[in-house]
N, CA, C and O atoms as a DFTB+ gen file, in Angstrom:
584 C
 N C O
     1  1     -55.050     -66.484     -42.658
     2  2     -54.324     -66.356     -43.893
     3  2     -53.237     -67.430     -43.929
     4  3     -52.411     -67.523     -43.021
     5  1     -53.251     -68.307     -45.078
     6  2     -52.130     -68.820     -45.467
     7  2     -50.907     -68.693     -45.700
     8  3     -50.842     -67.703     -46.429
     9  1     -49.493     -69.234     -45.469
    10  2     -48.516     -68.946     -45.989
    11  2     -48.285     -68.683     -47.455
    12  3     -47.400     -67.901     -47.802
    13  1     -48.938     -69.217     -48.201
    14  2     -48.591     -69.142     -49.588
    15  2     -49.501     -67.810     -49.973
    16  3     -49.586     -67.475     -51.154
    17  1     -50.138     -67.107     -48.990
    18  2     -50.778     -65.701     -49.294
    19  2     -49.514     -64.792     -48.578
    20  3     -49.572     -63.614     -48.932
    21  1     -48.774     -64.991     -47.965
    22  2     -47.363     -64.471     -46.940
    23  2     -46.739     -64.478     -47.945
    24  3     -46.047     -63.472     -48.099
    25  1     -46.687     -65.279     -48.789
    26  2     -45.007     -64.597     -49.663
    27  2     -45.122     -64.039     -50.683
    28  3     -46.308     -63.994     -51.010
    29  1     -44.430     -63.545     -51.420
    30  2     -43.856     -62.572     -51.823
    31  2     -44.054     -62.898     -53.671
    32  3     -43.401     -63.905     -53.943
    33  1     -44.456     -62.568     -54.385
    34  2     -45.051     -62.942     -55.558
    35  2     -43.823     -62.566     -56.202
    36  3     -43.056     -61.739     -55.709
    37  1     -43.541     -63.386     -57.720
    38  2     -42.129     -63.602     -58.295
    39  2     -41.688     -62.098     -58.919
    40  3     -40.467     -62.075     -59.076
    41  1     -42.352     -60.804     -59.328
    42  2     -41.866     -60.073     -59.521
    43  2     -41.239     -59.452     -58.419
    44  3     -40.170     -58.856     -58.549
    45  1     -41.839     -59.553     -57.331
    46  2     -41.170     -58.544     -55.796
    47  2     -39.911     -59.392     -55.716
    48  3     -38.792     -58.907     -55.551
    49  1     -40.209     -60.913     -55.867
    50  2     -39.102     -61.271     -55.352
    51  2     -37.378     -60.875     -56.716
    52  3     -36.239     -60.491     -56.447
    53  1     -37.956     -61.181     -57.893
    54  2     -37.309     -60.391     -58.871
    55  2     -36.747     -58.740     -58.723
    56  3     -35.688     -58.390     -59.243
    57  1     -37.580     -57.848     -57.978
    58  2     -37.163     -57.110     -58.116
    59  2     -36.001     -56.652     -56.840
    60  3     -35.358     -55.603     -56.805
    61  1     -35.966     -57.790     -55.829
    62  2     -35.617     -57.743     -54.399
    63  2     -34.256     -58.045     -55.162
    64  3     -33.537     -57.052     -55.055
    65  1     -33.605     -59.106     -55.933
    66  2     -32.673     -59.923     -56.529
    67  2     -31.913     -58.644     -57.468
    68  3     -30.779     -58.213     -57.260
    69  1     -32.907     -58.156     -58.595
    70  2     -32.345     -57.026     -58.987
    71  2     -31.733     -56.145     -58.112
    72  3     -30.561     -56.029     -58.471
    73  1     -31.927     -55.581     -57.296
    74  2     -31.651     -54.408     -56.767
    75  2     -30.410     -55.147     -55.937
    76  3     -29.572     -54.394     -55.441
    77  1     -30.267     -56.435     -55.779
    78  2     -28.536     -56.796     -55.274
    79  2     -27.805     -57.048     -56.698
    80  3     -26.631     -56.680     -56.722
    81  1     -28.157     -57.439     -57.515
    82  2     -27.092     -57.200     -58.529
    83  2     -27.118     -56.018     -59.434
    84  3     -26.398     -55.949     -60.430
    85  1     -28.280     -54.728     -58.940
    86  2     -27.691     -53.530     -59.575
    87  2     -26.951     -53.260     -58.277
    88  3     -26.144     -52.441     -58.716
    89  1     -26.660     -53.370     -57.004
    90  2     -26.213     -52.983     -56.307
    91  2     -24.653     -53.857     -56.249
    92  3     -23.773     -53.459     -55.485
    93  1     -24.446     -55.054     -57.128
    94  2     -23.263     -55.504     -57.227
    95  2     -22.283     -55.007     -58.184
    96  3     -21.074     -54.779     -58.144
    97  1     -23.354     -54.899     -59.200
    98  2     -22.493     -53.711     -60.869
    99  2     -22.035     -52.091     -60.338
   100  3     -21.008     -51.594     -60.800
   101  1     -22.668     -51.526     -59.595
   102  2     -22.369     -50.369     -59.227
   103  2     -20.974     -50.011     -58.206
   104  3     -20.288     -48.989     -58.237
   105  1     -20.810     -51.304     -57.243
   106  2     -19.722     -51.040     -56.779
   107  2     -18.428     -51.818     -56.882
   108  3     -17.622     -51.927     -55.958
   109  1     -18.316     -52.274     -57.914
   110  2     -17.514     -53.954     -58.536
   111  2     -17.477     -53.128     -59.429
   112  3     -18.310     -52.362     -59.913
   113  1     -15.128     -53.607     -59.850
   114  2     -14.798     -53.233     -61.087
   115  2     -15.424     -53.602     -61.930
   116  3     -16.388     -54.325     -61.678
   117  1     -15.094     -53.224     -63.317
   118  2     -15.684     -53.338     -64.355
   119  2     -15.055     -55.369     -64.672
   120  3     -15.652     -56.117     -65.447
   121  1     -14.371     -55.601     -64.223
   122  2     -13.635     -56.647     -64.654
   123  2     -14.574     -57.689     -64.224
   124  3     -15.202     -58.561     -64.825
   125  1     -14.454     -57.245     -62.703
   126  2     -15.180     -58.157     -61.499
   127  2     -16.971     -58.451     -62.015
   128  3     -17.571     -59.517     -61.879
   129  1     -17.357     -57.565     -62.429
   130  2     -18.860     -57.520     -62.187
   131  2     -19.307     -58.583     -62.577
   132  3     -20.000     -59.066     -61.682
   133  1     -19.245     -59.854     -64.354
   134  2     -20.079     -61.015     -64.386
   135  2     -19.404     -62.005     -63.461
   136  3     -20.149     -62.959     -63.238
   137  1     -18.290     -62.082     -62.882
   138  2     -18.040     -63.273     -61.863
   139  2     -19.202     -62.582     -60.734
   140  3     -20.066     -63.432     -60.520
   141  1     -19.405     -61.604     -60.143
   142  2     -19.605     -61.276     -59.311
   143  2     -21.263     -61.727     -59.275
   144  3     -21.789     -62.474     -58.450
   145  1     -21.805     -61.151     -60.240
   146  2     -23.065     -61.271     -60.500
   147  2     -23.560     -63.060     -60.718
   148  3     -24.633     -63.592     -60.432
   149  1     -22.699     -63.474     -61.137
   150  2     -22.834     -64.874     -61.198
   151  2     -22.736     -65.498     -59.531
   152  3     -23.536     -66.381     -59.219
   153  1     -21.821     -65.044     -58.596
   154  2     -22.043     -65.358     -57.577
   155  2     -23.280     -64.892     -56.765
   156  3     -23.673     -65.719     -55.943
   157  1     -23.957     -63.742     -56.836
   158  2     -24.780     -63.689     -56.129
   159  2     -26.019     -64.775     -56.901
   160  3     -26.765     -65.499     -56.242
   161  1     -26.022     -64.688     -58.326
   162  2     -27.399     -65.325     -58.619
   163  2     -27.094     -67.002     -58.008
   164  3     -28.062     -67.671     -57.647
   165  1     -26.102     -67.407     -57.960
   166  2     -25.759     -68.493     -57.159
   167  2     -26.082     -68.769     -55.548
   168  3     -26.469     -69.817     -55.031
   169  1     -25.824     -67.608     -54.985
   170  2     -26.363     -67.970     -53.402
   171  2     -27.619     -67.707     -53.509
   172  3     -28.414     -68.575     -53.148
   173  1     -28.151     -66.336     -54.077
   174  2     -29.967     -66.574     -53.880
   175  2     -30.961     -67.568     -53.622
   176  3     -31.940     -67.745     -52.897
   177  1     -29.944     -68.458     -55.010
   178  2     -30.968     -69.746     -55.538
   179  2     -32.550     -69.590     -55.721
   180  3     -33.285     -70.482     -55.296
   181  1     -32.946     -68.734     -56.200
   182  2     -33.872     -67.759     -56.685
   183  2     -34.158     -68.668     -57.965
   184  3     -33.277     -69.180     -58.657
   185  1     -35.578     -68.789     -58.174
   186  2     -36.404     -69.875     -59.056
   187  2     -35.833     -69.401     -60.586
   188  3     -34.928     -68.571     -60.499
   189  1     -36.141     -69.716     -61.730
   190  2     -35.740     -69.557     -62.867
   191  2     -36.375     -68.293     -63.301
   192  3     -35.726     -67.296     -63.618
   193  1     -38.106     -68.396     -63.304
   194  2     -38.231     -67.016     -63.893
   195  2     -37.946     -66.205     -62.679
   196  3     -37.806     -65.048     -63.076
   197  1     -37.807     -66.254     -61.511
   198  2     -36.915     -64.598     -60.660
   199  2     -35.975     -64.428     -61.591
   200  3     -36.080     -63.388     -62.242
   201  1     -35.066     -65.155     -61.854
   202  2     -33.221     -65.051     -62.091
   203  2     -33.570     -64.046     -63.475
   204  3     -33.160     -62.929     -63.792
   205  1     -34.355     -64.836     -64.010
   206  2     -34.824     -63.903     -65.611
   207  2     -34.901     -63.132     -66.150
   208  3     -34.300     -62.787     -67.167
   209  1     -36.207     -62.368     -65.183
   210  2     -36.693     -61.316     -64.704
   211  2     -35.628     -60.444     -64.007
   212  3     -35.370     -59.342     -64.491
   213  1     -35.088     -60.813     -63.057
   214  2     -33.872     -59.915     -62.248
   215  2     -33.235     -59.383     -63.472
   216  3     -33.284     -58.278     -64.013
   217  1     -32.501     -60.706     -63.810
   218  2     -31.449     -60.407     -65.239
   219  2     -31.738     -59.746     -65.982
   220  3     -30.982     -58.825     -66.290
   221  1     -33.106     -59.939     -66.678
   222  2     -33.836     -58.675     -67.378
   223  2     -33.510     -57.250     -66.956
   224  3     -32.924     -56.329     -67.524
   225  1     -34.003     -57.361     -65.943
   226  2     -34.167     -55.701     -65.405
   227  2     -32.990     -55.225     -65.065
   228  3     -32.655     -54.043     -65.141
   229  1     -32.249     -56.243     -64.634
   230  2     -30.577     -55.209     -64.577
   231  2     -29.915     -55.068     -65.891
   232  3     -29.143     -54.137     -66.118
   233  1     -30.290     -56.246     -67.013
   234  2     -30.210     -55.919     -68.203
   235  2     -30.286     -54.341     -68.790
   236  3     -29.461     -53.798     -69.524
   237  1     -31.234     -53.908     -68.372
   238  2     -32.034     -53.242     -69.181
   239  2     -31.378     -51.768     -68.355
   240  3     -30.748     -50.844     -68.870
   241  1     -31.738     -51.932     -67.093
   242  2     -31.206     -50.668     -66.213
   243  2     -29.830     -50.341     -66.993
   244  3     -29.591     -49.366     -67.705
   245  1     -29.022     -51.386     -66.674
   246  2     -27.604     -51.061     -67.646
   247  2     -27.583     -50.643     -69.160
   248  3     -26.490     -50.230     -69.547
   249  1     -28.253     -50.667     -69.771
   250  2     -28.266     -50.301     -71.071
   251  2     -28.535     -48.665     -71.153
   252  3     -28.024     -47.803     -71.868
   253  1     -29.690     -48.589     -69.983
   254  2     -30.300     -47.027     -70.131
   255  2     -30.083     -45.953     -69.226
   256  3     -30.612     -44.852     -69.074
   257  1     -28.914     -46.737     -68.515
   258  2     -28.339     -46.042     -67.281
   259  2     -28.295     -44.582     -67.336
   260  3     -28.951     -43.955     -66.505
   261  1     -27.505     -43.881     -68.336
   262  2     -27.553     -42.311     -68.427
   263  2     -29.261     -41.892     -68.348
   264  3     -29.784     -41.220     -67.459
   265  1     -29.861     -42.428     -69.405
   266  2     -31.145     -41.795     -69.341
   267  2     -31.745     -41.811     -67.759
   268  3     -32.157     -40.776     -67.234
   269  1     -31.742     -42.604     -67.338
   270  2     -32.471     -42.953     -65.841
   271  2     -31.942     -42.081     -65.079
   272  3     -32.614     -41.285     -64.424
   273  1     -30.550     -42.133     -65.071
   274  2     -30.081     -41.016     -64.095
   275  2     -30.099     -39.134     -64.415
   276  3     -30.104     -38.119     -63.718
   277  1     -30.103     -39.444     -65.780
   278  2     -30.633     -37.996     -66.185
   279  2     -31.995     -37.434     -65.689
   280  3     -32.146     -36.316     -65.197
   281  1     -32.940     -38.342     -65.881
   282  2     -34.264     -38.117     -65.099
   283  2     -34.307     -38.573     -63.710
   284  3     -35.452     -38.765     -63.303
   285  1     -33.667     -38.725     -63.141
   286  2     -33.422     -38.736     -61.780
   287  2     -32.996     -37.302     -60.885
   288  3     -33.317     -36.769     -59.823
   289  1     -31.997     -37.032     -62.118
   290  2     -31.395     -36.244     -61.580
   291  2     -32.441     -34.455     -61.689
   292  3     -32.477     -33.407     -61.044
   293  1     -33.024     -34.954     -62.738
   294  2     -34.000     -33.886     -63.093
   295  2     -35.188     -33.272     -61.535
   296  3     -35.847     -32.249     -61.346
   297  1     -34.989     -34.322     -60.861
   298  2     -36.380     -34.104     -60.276
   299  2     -35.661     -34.204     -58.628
   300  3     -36.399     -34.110     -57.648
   301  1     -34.164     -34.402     -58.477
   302  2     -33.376     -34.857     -57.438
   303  2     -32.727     -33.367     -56.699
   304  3     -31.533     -33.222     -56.436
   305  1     -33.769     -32.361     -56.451
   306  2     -33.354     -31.154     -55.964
   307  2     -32.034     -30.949     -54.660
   308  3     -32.439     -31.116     -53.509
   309  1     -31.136     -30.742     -54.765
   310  2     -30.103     -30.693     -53.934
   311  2     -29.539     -32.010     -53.926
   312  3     -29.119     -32.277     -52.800
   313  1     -29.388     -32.827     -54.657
   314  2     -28.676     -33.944     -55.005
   315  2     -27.734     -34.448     -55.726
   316  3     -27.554     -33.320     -56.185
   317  1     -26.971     -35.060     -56.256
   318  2     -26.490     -35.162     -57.451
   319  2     -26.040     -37.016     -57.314
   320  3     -25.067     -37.511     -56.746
   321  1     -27.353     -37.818     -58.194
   322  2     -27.329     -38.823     -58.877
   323  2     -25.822     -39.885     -58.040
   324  3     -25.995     -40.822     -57.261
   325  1     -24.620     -39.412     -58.463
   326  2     -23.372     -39.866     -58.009
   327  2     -23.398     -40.041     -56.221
   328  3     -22.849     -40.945     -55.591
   329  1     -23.937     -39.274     -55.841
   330  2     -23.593     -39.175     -54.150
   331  2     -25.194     -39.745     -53.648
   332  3     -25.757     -39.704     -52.554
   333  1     -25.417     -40.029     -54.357
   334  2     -27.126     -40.470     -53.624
   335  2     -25.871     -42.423     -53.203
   336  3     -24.892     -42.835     -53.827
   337  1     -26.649     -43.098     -51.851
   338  2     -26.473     -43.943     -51.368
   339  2     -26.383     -45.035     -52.477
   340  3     -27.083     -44.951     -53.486
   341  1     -25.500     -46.074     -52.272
   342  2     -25.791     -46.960     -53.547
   343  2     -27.072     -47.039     -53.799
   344  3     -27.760     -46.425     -54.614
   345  1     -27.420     -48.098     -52.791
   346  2     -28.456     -48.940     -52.702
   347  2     -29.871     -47.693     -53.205
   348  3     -30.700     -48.049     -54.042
   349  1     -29.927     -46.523     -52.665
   350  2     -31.035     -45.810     -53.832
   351  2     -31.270     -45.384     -54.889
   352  3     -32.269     -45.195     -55.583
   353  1     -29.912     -45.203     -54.975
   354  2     -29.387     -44.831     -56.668
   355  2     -29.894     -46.427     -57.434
   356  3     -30.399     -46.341     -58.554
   357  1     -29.760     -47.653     -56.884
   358  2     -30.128     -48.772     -57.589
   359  2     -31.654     -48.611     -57.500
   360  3     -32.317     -48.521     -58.533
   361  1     -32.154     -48.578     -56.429
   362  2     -34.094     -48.509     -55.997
   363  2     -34.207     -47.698     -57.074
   364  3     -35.162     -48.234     -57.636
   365  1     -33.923     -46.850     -57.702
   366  2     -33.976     -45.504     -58.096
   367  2     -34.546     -45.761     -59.664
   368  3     -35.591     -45.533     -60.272
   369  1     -33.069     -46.451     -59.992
   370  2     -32.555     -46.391     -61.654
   371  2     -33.600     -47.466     -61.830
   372  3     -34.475     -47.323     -62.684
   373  1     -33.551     -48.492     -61.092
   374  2     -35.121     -49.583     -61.129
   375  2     -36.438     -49.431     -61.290
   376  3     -37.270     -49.866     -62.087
   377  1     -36.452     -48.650     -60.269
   378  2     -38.182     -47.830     -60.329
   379  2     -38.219     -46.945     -61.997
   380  3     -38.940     -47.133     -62.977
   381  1     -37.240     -46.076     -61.776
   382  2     -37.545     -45.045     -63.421
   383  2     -37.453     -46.287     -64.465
   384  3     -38.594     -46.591     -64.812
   385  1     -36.718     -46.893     -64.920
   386  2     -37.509     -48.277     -65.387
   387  2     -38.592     -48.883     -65.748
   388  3     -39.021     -49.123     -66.876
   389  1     -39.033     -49.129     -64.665
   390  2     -40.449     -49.477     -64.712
   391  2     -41.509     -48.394     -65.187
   392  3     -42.338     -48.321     -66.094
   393  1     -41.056     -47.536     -64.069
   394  2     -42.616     -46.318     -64.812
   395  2     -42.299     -46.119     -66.096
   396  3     -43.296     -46.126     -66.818
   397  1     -41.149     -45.921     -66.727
   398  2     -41.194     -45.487     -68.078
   399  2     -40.986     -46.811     -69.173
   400  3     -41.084     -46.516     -70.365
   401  1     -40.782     -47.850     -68.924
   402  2     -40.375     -49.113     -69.697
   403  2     -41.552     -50.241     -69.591
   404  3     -42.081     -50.774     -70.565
   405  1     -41.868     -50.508     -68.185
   406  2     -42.558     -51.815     -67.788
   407  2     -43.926     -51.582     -68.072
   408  3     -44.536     -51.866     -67.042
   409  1     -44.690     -51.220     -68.922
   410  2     -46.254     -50.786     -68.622
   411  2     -47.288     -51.665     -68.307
   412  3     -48.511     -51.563     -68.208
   413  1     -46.421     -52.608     -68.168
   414  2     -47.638     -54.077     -67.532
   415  2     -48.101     -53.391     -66.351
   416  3     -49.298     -53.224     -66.116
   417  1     -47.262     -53.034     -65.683
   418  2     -47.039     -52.729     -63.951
   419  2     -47.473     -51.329     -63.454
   420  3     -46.825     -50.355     -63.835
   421  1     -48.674     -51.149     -62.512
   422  2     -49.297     -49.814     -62.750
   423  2     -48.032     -49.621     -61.875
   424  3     -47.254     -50.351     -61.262
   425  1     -48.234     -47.941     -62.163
   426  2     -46.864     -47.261     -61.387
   427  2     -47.304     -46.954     -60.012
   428  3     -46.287     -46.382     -59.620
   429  1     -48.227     -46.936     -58.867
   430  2     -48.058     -47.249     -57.983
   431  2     -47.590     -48.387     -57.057
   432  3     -46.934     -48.242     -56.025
   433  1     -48.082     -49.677     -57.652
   434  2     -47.095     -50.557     -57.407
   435  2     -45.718     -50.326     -57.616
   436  3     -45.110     -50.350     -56.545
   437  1     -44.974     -50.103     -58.633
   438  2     -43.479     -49.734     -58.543
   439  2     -43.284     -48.876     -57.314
   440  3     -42.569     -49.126     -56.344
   441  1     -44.207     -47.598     -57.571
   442  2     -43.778     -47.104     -56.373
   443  2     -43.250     -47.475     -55.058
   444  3     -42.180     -47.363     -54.459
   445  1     -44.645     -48.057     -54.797
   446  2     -44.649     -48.732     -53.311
   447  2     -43.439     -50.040     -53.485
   448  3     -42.769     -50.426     -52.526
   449  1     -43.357     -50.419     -54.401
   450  2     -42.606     -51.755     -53.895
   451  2     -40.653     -50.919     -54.116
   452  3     -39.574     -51.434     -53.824
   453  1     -40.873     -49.886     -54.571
   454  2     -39.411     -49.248     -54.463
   455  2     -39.489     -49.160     -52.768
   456  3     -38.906     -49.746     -51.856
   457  1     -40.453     -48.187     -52.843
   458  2     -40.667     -47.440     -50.955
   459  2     -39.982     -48.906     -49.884
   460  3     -39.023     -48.820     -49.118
   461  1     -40.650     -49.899     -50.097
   462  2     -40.568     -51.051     -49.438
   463  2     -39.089     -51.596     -49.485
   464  3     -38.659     -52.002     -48.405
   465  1     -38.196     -51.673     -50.636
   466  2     -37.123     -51.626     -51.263
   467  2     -36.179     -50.786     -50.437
   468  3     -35.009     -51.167     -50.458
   469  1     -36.433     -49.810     -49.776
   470  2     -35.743     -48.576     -49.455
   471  2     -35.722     -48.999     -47.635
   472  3     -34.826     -49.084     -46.794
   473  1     -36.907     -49.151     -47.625
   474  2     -37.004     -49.459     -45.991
   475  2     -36.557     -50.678     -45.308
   476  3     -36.293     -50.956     -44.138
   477  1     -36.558     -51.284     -46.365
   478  2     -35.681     -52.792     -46.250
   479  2     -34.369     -53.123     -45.858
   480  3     -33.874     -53.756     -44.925
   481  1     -33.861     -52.382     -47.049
   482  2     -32.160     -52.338     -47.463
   483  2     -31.428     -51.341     -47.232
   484  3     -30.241     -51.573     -47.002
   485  1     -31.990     -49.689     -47.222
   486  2     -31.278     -48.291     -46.707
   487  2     -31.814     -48.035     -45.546
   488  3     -32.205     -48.642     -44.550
   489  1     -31.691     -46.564     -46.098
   490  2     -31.419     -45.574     -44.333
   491  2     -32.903     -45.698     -43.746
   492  3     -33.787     -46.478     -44.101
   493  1     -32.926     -44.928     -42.967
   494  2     -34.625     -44.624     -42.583
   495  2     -35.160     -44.031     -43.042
   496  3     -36.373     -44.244     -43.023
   497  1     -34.571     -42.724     -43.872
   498  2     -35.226     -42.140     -44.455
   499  2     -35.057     -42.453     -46.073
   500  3     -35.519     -41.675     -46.907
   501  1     -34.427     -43.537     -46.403
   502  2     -34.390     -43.507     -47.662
   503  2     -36.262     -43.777     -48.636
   504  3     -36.636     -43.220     -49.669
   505  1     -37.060     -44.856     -47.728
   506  2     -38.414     -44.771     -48.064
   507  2     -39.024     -43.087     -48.140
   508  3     -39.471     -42.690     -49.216
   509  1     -39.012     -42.590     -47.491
   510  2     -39.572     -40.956     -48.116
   511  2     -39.091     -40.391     -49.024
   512  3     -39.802     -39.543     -49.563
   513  1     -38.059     -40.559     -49.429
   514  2     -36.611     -40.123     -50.243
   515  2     -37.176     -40.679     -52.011
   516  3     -37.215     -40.105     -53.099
   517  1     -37.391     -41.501     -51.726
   518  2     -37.360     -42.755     -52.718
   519  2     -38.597     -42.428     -53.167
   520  3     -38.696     -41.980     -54.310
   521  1     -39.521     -42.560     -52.514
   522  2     -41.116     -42.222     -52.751
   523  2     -40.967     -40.604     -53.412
   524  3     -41.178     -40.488     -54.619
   525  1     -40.698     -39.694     -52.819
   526  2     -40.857     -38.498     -53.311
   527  2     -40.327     -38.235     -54.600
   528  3     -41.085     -37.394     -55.082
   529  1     -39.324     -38.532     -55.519
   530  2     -38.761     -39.077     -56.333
   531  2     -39.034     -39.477     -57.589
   532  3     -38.940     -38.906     -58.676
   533  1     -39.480     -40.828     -57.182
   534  2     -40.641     -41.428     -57.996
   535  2     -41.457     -41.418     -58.344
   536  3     -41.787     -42.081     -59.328
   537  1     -42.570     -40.265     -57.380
   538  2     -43.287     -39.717     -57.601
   539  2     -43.708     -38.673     -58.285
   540  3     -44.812     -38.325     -58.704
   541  1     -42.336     -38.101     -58.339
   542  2     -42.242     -36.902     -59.155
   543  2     -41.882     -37.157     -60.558
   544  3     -42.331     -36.365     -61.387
   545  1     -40.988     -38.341     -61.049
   546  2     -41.109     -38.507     -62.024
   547  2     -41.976     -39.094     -62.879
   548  3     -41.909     -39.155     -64.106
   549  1     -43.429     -39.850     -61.572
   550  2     -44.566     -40.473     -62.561
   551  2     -45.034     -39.486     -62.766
   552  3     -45.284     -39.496     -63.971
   553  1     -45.304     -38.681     -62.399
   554  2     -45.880     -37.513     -62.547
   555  2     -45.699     -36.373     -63.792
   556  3     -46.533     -35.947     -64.591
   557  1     -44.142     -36.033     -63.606
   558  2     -43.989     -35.337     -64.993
   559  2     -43.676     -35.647     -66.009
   560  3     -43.744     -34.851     -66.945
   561  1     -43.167     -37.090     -66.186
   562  2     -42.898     -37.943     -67.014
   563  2     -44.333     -39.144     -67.687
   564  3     -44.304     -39.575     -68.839
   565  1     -44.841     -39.299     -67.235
   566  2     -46.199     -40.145     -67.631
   567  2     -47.899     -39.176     -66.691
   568  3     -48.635     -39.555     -65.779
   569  1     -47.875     -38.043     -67.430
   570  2     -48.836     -37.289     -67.205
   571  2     -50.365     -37.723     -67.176
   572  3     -51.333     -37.545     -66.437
   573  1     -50.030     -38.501     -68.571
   574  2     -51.317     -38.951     -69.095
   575  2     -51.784     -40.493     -67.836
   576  3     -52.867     -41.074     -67.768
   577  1     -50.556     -40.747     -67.045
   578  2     -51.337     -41.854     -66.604
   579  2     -52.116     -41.459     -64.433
   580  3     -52.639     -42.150     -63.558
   581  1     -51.702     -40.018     -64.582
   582  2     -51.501     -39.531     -63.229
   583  2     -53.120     -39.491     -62.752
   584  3     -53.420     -39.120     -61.617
């Protein structure tokens, strides 16, 4: 296998980029956040359509933030949305996103590339965490595609 079969195709890498600048908006004043966000898309140096795409999707996460976390929270038994780890609360609000927004993208891929997301960047158990989750909301939320 080739290297250029080794890496990482521009949405993963988009969604790797997202999940540091939903993870920069979430804990950065409100003041701080576009300097902030401007600095990370600066060190990435992440190709044009990643930056896009990222931007997109944190775009978008931010706009629909209550909803996402409302259905998060729906399916988040002994949890509460606020105290979940940053970094899953971002995997999180990203993934519900996609299953309910992105329909290019079958929702096992989201899945898995959240799961991957989780095992990467959180706890050890945040990949089971994350998966179970997501799963539950493709599920009761997009029935018709289960």
């Amino acid at each position: 296998m080739d290297d250029a079969q080794n890496q990482p195709d521009s949405r993963t890498l988009a969604r790797e980029l997202a999940l540091k600048l939903l993870y920069v908006t979430d804990i950065s004043k409100p003041e701080q956040v576009e300097t902030q966000l401007r600095e990370v898309l600066e060190i990435e140096h992440a190709s044009r359509d990643v930056s896009e795409l990222a931007s997109e999707i944190v775009a978008k996460v931010g706009e629909l933030r209550t909803e996402l976390d409302e259905d998060i929270q729906k399916v988040a038994v002994n949890w509460q949305v606020s105290r979940m780890p940053v970094i899953d609360r971002a995997i999180l609000r990203m993934g519900v996103y996609e299953l309910l927004y992105m329909h290019d993208i079958p929702p096992k891929v989201t899945i898995n590339e959240g799961v991957e997301l989780a095992k990467k960047y959180s706890t050890e158990k945040s990949g089971a965490f994350v998966n179970g989750l997501l799963d539950k909301i493709f599920q009761t939320r997009c029935p018709e595609k289960v």
